[in-house]
mmCIF file of C-alpha atoms in Angstrom:
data_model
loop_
_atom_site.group_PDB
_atom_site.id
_atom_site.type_symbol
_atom_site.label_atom_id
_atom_site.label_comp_id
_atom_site.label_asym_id
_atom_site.label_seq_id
_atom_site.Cartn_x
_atom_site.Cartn_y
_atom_site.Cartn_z
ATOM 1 C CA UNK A 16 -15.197 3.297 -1.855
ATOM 2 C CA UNK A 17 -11.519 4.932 -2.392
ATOM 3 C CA UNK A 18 -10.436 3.784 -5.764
ATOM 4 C CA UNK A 19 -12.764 6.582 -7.703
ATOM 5 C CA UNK A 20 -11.893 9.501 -4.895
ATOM 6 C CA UNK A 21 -9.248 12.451 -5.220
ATOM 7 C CA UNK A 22 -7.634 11.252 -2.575
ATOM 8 C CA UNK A 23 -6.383 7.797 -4.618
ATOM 9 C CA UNK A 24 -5.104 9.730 -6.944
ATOM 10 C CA UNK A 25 -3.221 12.230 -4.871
ATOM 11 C CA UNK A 26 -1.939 8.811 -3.638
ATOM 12 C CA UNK A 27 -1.188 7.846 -6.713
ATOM 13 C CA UNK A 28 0.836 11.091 -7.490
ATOM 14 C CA UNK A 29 2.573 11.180 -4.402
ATOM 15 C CA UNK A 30 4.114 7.359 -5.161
ATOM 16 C CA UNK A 31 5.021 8.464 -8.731
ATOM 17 C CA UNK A 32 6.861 11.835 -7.180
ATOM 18 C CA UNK A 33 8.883 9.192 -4.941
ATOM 19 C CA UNK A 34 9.805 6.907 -7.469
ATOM 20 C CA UNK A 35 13.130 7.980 -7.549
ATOM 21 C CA UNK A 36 13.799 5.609 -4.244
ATOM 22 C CA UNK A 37 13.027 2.916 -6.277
ATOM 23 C CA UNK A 38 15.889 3.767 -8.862
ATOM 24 C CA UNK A 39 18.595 4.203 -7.253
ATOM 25 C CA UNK A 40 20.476 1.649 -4.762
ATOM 26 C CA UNK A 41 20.272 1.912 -0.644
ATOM 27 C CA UNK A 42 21.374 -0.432 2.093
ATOM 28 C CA UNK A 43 18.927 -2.975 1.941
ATOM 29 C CA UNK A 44 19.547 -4.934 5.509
ATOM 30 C CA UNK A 45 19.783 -8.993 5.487
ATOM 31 C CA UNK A 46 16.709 -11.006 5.559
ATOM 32 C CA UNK A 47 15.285 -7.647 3.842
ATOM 33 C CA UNK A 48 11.979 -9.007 1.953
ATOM 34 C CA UNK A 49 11.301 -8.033 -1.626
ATOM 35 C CA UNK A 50 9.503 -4.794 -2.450
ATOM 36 C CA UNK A 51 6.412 -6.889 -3.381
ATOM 37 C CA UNK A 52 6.479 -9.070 -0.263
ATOM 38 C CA UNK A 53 6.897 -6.243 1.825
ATOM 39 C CA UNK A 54 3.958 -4.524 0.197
ATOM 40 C CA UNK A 55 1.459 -7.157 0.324
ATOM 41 C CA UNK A 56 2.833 -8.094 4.155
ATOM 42 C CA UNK A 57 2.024 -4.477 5.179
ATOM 43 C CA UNK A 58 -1.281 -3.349 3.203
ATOM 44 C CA UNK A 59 -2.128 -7.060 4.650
ATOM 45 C CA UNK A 60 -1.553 -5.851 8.063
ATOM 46 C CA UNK A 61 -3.542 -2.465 7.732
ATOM 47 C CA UNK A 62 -6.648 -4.213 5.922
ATOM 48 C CA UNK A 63 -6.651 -6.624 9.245
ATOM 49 C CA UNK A 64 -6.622 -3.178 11.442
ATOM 50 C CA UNK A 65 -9.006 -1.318 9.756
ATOM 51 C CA UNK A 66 -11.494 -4.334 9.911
ATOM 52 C CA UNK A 67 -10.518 -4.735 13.437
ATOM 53 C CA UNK A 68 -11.125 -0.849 14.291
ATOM 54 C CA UNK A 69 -14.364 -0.744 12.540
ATOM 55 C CA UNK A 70 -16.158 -4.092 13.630
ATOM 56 C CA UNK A 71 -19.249 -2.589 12.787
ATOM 57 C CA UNK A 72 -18.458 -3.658 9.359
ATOM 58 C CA UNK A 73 -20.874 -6.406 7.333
ATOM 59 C CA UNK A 74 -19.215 -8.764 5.022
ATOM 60 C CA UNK A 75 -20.447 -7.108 2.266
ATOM 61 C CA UNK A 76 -18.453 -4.116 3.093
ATOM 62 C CA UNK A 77 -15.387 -6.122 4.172
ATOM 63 C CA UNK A 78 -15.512 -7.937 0.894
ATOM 64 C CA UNK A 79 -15.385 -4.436 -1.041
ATOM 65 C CA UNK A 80 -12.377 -3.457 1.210
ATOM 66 C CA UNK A 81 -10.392 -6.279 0.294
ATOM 67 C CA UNK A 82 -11.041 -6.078 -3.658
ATOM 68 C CA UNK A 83 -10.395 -2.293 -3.347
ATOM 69 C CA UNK A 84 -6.734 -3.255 -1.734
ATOM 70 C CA UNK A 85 -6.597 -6.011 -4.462
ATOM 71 C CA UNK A 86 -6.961 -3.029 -7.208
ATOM 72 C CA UNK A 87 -4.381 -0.769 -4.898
ATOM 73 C CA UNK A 88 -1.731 -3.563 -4.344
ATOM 74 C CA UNK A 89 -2.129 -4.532 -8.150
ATOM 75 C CA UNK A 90 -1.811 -0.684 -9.087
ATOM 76 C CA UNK A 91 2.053 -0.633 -6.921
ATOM 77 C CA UNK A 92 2.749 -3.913 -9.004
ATOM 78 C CA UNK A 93 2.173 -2.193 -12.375
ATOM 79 C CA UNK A 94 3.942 1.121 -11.251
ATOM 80 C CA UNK A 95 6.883 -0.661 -9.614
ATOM 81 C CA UNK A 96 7.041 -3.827 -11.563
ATOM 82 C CA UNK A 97 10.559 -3.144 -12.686
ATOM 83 C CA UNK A 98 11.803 -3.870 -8.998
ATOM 84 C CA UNK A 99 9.189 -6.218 -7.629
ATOM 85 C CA UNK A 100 11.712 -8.669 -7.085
ATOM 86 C CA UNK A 101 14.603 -6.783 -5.450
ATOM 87 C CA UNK A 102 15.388 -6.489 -1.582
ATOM 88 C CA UNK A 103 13.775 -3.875 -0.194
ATOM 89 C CA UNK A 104 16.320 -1.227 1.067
ATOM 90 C CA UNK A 105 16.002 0.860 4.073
ATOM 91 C CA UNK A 106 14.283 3.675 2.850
ATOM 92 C CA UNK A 107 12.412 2.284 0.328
ATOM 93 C CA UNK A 108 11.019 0.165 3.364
ATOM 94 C CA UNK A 109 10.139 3.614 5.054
ATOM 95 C CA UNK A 110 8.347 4.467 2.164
ATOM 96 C CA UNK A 111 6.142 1.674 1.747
ATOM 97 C CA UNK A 112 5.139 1.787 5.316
ATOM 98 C CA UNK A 113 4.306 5.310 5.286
ATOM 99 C CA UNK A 114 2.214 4.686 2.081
ATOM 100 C CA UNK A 115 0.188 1.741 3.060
ATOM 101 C CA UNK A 116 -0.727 4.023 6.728
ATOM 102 C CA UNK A 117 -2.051 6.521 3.788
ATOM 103 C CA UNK A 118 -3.942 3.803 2.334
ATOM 104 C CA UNK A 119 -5.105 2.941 5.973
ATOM 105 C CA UNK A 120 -6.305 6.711 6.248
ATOM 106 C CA UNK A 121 -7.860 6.605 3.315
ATOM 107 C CA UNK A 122 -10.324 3.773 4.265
ATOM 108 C CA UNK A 123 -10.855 4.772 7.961
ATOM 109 C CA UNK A 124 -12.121 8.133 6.570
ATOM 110 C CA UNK A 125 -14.546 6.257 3.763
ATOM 111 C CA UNK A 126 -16.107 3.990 6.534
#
């Protein structure tokens, strides 16, 4: 559906040009939830919208949307496994949010 498109890999690119804010320290604020929490919490959230915004949708093609985000969210473990496990800071939160709505985008446009 996305995984094999230009766009994914654009995607792709665009998180390895912005790996930098996941090198270097930022104010991370308390209660802040580890970069892989905070991923899986917020590509969890867009998944639910986009299969909320498209109810014409079978299970079939829900099913595929959900490995696809399995492959995606297991892709941002292998490329930021070094700081999984850290507090997310500030902008790194920014960053993830603004990724996952590109991630969003990129299924809205496939369905």
């Amino acid at each position: 559906m996305v995984l094999d498109k230009q766009g994914y890999d654009e995607l792709v690119m665009y998180l390895t040009q912005n790996l930098a804010l996941f090198e270097k320290p930022g104010e991370v604020k308390p209660g802040a939830p580890t970069v892989m929490e905070l991923i899986e919490d917020v590509i969890a959230e867009n998944v639910i919208r986009i299969c909320e915004q498209h109810s014409e949708l079978n299970t079939e093609q829900r099913s595929l949307i959900v490995r696809e985000v399995d492959g995606i969210v297991y892709d941002l473990q292998e490329v930021l496994s070094s700081v999984t496990e850290q507090r997310v800071t500030v902008e790194q939160h920014e960053f993830i949010e603004e990724f996952a709505g590109l991630v969003k985008n990129m299924f809205d446009s496939a369905v």
